[in-house]
PDB file of C-alpha atoms and ligand atoms in Angstrom:
ATOM      1  CA  MET L   1       0.000   0.000   0.000  1.00  0.00           C
ATOM      2  CA  LYS L   2       1.358   3.320  -0.957  1.00  0.00           C
ATOM      3  CA  VAL L   3      -0.500   6.199   0.565  1.00  0.00           C
ATOM      4  CA  LYS L   4       0.260   9.759  -0.273  1.00  0.00           C
ATOM      5  CA  ILE L   5      -0.146  12.684   2.036  1.00  0.00           C
ATOM      6  CA  ARG L   6      -0.208  16.173   0.622  1.00  0.00           C
ATOM      7  CA  ARG L   7       1.321  18.506   3.119  1.00  0.00           C
ATOM      8  CA  ASN L   8       0.539  21.863   1.594  1.00  0.00           C
ATOM      9  CA  ALA L   9      -2.542  22.688   3.645  1.00  0.00           C
ATOM     10  CA  LYS L  10      -3.244  26.379   3.769  1.00  0.00           C
ATOM     11  CA  LEU L  11      -5.281  28.125   6.411  1.00  0.00           C
ATOM     12  CA  THR L  12      -8.457  29.683   5.133  1.00  0.00           C
ATOM     13  CA  THR L  13      -8.803  33.075   6.728  1.00  0.00           C
ATOM     14  CA  HIS L  14     -11.135  35.984   6.111  1.00  0.00           C
ATOM     15  CA  PRO L  15     -10.825  39.702   6.757  1.00  0.00           C
ATOM     16  CA  PHE L  16     -12.073  40.516  10.269  1.00  0.00           C
ATOM     17  CA  THR L  17     -14.003  43.455   8.820  1.00  0.00           C
ATOM     18  CA  ASP L  18     -16.025  41.130   6.521  1.00  0.00           C
ATOM     19  CA  TYR L  19     -17.763  39.766   9.598  1.00  0.00           C
ATOM     20  CA  PHE L  20     -17.376  42.438  12.262  1.00  0.00           C
ATOM     21  CA  LYS L  21     -18.513  45.877  11.193  1.00  0.00           C
ATOM     22  CA  ASN L  22     -17.958  49.264  12.829  1.00  0.00           C
ATOM     23  CA  PHE L  23     -15.753  47.909  15.603  1.00  0.00           C
ATOM     24  CA  GLU L  24     -13.260  50.684  14.787  1.00  0.00           C
ATOM     25  CA  LYS L  25     -15.856  53.110  16.118  1.00  0.00           C
ATOM     26  CA  VAL L  26     -16.236  51.363  19.467  1.00  0.00           C
ATOM     27  CA  GLU L  27     -14.604  53.350  22.264  1.00  0.00           C
ATOM     28  CA  ALA L  28     -13.453  50.167  24.038  1.00  0.00           C
ATOM     29  CA  VAL L  29     -11.662  49.056  20.867  1.00  0.00           C
ATOM     30  CA  ARG L  30     -10.061  52.472  20.371  1.00  0.00           C
ATOM     31  CA  ARG L  31      -8.810  52.262  23.957  1.00  0.00           C
ATOM     32  CA  ILE L  32      -6.985  49.059  23.014  1.00  0.00           C
ATOM     33  CA  PHE L  33      -5.303  50.173  19.781  1.00  0.00           C
ATOM     34  CA  GLY L  34      -5.436  53.978  19.883  1.00  0.00           C
ATOM     35  CA  GLU L  35      -4.690  55.629  16.564  1.00  0.00           C
ATOM     36  CA  LYS L  36      -3.651  52.242  15.120  1.00  0.00           C
ATOM     37  CA  THR L  37      -7.233  50.952  15.448  1.00  0.00           C
ATOM     38  CA  GLU L  38      -8.191  51.160  11.749  1.00  0.00           C
ATOM     39  CA  GLU L  39      -4.872  49.722  10.602  1.00  0.00           C
ATOM     40  CA  VAL L  40      -4.950  46.766  13.015  1.00  0.00           C
ATOM     41  CA  LEU L  41      -8.562  45.851  12.254  1.00  0.00           C
ATOM     42  CA  ARG L  42      -7.981  46.223   8.503  1.00  0.00           C
ATOM     43  CA  ASN L  43      -5.116  43.722   8.666  1.00  0.00           C
ATOM     44  CA  LEU L  44      -6.710  41.325  11.131  1.00  0.00           C
ATOM     45  CA  ARG L  45      -7.717  37.919   9.737  1.00  0.00           C
ATOM     46  CA  VAL L  46     -10.233  35.440  11.093  1.00  0.00           C
ATOM     47  CA  GLU L  47     -10.159  31.686  10.773  1.00  0.00           C
ATOM     48  CA  PHE L  48     -13.356  29.753  11.436  1.00  0.00           C
ATOM     49  CA  PHE L  49     -13.146  26.234  12.733  1.00  0.00           C
ATOM     50  CA  GLY L  50     -15.823  23.585  12.942  1.00  0.00           C
ATOM     51  CA  ARG L  51     -15.590  22.522  16.552  1.00  0.00           C
ATOM     52  CA  LYS L  52     -17.984  23.561  19.319  1.00  0.00           C
ATOM     53  CA  SER L  53     -15.890  26.067  21.201  1.00  0.00           C
ATOM     54  CA  TYR L  54     -15.470  29.827  21.534  1.00  0.00           C
ATOM     55  CA  MET L  55     -12.671  31.971  20.193  1.00  0.00           C
ATOM     56  CA  GLY L  56      -9.002  32.675  20.626  1.00  0.00           C
ATOM     57  CA  VAL L  57      -5.926  34.261  19.114  1.00  0.00           C
ATOM     58  CA  SER L  58      -3.155  32.362  17.342  1.00  0.00           C
ATOM     59  CA  ASP L  59       0.173  32.732  19.097  1.00  0.00           C
ATOM     60  CA  ASP L  60       1.849  32.079  15.710  1.00  0.00           C
ATOM     61  CA  ASP L  61       0.663  35.146  13.840  1.00  0.00           C
ATOM     62  CA  GLY L  62      -2.001  36.805  15.974  1.00  0.00           C
ATOM     63  CA  HIS L  63      -5.025  35.970  13.825  1.00  0.00           C
ATOM     64  CA  LEU L  64      -8.420  35.317  15.387  1.00  0.00           C
ATOM     65  CA  LEU L  65      -9.790  31.796  15.617  1.00  0.00           C
ATOM     66  CA  ILE L  66     -13.525  31.526  15.999  1.00  0.00           C
ATOM     67  CA  SER L  67     -15.760  28.509  16.353  1.00  0.00           C
ATOM     68  CA  ALA L  68     -18.265  28.739  13.488  1.00  0.00           C
ATOM     69  CA  TYR L  69     -20.787  27.080  15.786  1.00  0.00           C
ATOM     70  CA  TYR L  70     -20.313  29.804  18.406  1.00  0.00           C
ATOM     71  CA  LEU L  71     -20.516  32.666  15.930  1.00  0.00           C
ATOM     72  CA  ASN L  72     -23.695  31.274  14.425  1.00  0.00           C
ATOM     73  CA  ASN L  73     -25.440  30.184  17.620  1.00  0.00           C
ATOM     74  CA  GLY L  74     -23.899  31.971  20.586  1.00  0.00           C
ATOM     75  CA  ASP L  75     -25.408  34.867  22.502  1.00  0.00           C
ATOM     76  CA  LEU L  76     -24.661  38.104  20.617  1.00  0.00           C
ATOM     77  CA  ILE L  77     -23.660  40.042  23.738  1.00  0.00           C
ATOM     78  CA  ASP L  78     -21.281  37.225  24.721  1.00  0.00           C
ATOM     79  CA  ILE L  79     -19.786  37.216  21.228  1.00  0.00           C
ATOM     80  CA  TYR L  80     -19.376  40.991  21.278  1.00  0.00           C
ATOM     81  CA  LEU L  81     -17.635  40.884  24.676  1.00  0.00           C
ATOM     82  CA  ASP L  82     -15.450  37.986  23.534  1.00  0.00           C
ATOM     83  CA  ILE L  83     -14.330  40.051  20.543  1.00  0.00           C
ATOM     84  CA  ILE L  84     -13.286  42.860  22.916  1.00  0.00           C
ATOM     85  CA  HIS L  85     -11.436  40.259  25.018  1.00  0.00           C
ATOM     86  CA  GLU L  86      -9.689  38.741  22.001  1.00  0.00           C
ATOM     87  CA  LEU L  87      -8.739  42.129  20.561  1.00  0.00           C
ATOM     88  CA  VAL L  88      -6.778  42.735  23.773  1.00  0.00           C
ATOM     89  CA  HIS L  89      -4.905  39.497  22.999  1.00  0.00           C
ATOM     90  CA  VAL L  90      -4.297  40.736  19.442  1.00  0.00           C
ATOM     91  CA  LYS L  91      -2.732  43.879  20.913  1.00  0.00           C
ATOM     92  CA  GLN L  92      -0.666  41.793  23.339  1.00  0.00           C
ATOM     93  CA  PHE L  93       0.532  39.632  20.448  1.00  0.00           C
ATOM     94  CA  LEU L  94       1.536  42.746  18.462  1.00  0.00           C
ATOM     95  CA  GLU L  95       3.475  43.915  21.522  1.00  0.00           C
ATOM     96  CA  GLY L  96       5.375  40.628  21.500  1.00  0.00           C
ATOM     97  CA  LYS L  97       3.824  39.329  24.686  1.00  0.00           C
ATOM     98  CA  LYS L  98       3.560  35.622  25.364  1.00  0.00           C
ATOM     99  CA  LEU L  99      -0.159  34.853  25.285  1.00  0.00           C
ATOM    100  CA  PHE L 100      -0.060  31.456  26.935  1.00  0.00           C
ATOM    101  CA  ASP L 101       2.290  31.785  29.870  1.00  0.00           C
ATOM    102  CA  HIS L 102       1.794  28.510  31.691  1.00  0.00           C
ATOM    103  CA  ASN L 103       3.624  29.779  34.758  1.00  0.00           C
ATOM    104  CA  TYR L 104       0.224  31.183  35.626  1.00  0.00           C
ATOM    105  CA  SER L 105      -3.128  29.507  35.928  1.00  0.00           C
ATOM    106  CA  TYR L 106      -5.672  30.680  33.345  1.00  0.00           C
ATOM    107  CA  VAL L 107      -7.589  33.012  35.647  1.00  0.00           C
ATOM    108  CA  GLU L 108      -4.423  34.570  37.067  1.00  0.00           C
ATOM    109  CA  ARG L 109      -2.459  34.988  33.839  1.00  0.00           C
ATOM    110  CA  PRO L 110      -1.790  38.735  33.396  1.00  0.00           C
ATOM    111  CA  THR L 111      -2.695  38.614  29.683  1.00  0.00           C
ATOM    112  CA  GLU L 112      -6.072  37.036  30.553  1.00  0.00           C
ATOM    113  CA  VAL L 113      -6.783  39.424  33.405  1.00  0.00           C
ATOM    114  CA  GLU L 114      -6.121  42.395  31.109  1.00  0.00           C
ATOM    115  CA  ALA L 115      -8.437  40.948  28.440  1.00  0.00           C
ATOM    116  CA  TYR L 116     -11.193  40.147  30.954  1.00  0.00           C
ATOM    117  CA  CYS L 117     -10.902  43.649  32.451  1.00  0.00           C
ATOM    118  CA  ALA L 118     -11.567  45.246  29.066  1.00  0.00           C
ATOM    119  CA  ALA L 119     -14.537  42.948  28.375  1.00  0.00           C
ATOM    120  CA  VAL L 120     -16.047  43.524  31.831  1.00  0.00           C
ATOM    121  CA  GLU L 121     -15.597  47.278  31.584  1.00  0.00           C
ATOM    122  CA  GLU L 122     -17.507  47.195  28.303  1.00  0.00           C
ATOM    123  CA  ALA L 123     -20.152  44.896  29.837  1.00  0.00           C
ATOM    124  CA  ARG L 124     -20.678  47.433  32.630  1.00  0.00           C
ATOM    125  CA  ARG L 125     -20.925  50.261  30.105  1.00  0.00           C
ATOM    126  CA  LEU L 126     -23.665  48.264  28.368  1.00  0.00           C
ATOM    127  CA  GLY L 127     -25.470  48.090  31.704  1.00  0.00           C
ATOM    128  CA  LEU L 128     -25.071  44.378  32.366  1.00  0.00           C
ATOM    129  CA  SER L 129     -25.624  43.341  35.975  1.00  0.00           C
ATOM    130  CA  ASP L 130     -22.949  41.559  37.989  1.00  0.00           C
ATOM    131  CA  GLU L 131     -25.090  38.456  37.789  1.00  0.00           C
ATOM    132  CA  ARG L 132     -25.203  38.606  33.989  1.00  0.00           C
ATOM    133  CA  ILE L 133     -21.460  39.321  33.797  1.00  0.00           C
ATOM    134  CA  LEU L 134     -20.803  36.311  36.011  1.00  0.00           C
ATOM    135  CA  GLU L 135     -22.933  34.212  33.685  1.00  0.00           C
ATOM    136  CA  TYR L 136     -20.838  35.526  30.787  1.00  0.00           C
ATOM    137  CA  LEU L 137     -17.590  34.589  32.546  1.00  0.00           C
ATOM    138  CA  LYS L 138     -18.764  31.116  33.397  1.00  0.00           C
ATOM    139  CA  THR L 139     -17.623  28.406  31.028  1.00  0.00           C
ATOM    140  CA  GLU L 140     -17.912  24.656  31.323  1.00  0.00           C
ATOM    141  CA  TRP L 141     -14.156  24.259  31.617  1.00  0.00           C
ATOM    142  CA  MET L 142     -13.706  26.735  34.462  1.00  0.00           C
ATOM    143  CA  SER L 143     -14.051  25.389  37.993  1.00  0.00           C
ATOM    144  CA  ASP L 144     -16.281  27.185  40.504  1.00  0.00           C
ATOM    145  CA  ALA L 145     -13.190  28.144  42.489  1.00  0.00           C
ATOM    146  CA  ASP L 146     -11.531  29.629  39.400  1.00  0.00           C
ATOM    147  CA  LEU L 147     -14.697  31.516  38.468  1.00  0.00           C
ATOM    148  CA  LYS L 148     -14.883  32.910  42.004  1.00  0.00           C
ATOM    149  CA  ARG L 149     -11.229  33.969  41.869  1.00  0.00           C
ATOM    150  CA  LEU L 150     -11.703  35.626  38.475  1.00  0.00           C
ATOM    151  CA  ALA L 151     -14.839  37.422  39.705  1.00  0.00           C
ATOM    152  CA  GLU L 152     -12.896  38.711  42.711  1.00  0.00           C
ATOM    153  CA  THR L 153     -10.067  39.936  40.517  1.00  0.00           C
ATOM    154  CA  LEU L 154     -12.596  41.773  38.356  1.00  0.00           C
ATOM    155  CA  ASN L 155     -14.604  43.122  41.321  1.00  0.00           C
ATOM    156  CA  ILE L 156     -17.754  41.256  40.384  1.00  0.00           C
ATOM    157  CA  LYS L 157     -20.064  39.993  43.093  1.00  0.00           C
ATOM    158  CA  SER L 158     -19.907  36.227  42.815  1.00  0.00           C
ATOM    159  CA  HIS L 159     -22.721  35.448  45.211  1.00  0.00           C
ATOM    160  CA  LYS L 160     -26.385  36.280  44.977  1.00  0.00           C
ATOM    161  CA  SER L 161     -27.900  38.239  47.819  1.00  0.00           C
ATOM    162  CA  GLU L 162     -30.166  36.137  50.012  1.00  0.00           C
TER     163      GLU L 162
HETATM  164 ZN1  LIG F   1      -8.226  35.250  26.775  1.00  0.00          ZN
END
């Protein structure tokens, strides 16, 4: 048996601005990139993948990776806040920062805390309650203890009043 494996797979990416419009006008985004906002967003690429997940930033070249399932089915506010979060990672990548520093746990990693801060600040501006923000932060792969720690770091009440 002689199999052949072609090893010239190319990533299929799309311009960020084909899918995400007017983000250059969002104050929270301008706070991240300043006067480079238009330029960064114009050059940003998005790769969609077919696994049930959320989104992230490639530590190879700083492009966005988004679960097609999430984009098409997720809560729009959650998606919007995730974009703010990921754009902070894009900025960090452009600054040469290590995005996945495993010397820290996920909820304590400075790059994550910075990204969560920006998303939560925007959530508050939109008028979301602490309860709704907590719901946003909660993911199936985060333990209750980690969620509590993250909420504390971000000054979000992690318990309901009795
Ligand atoms: Zn992150």
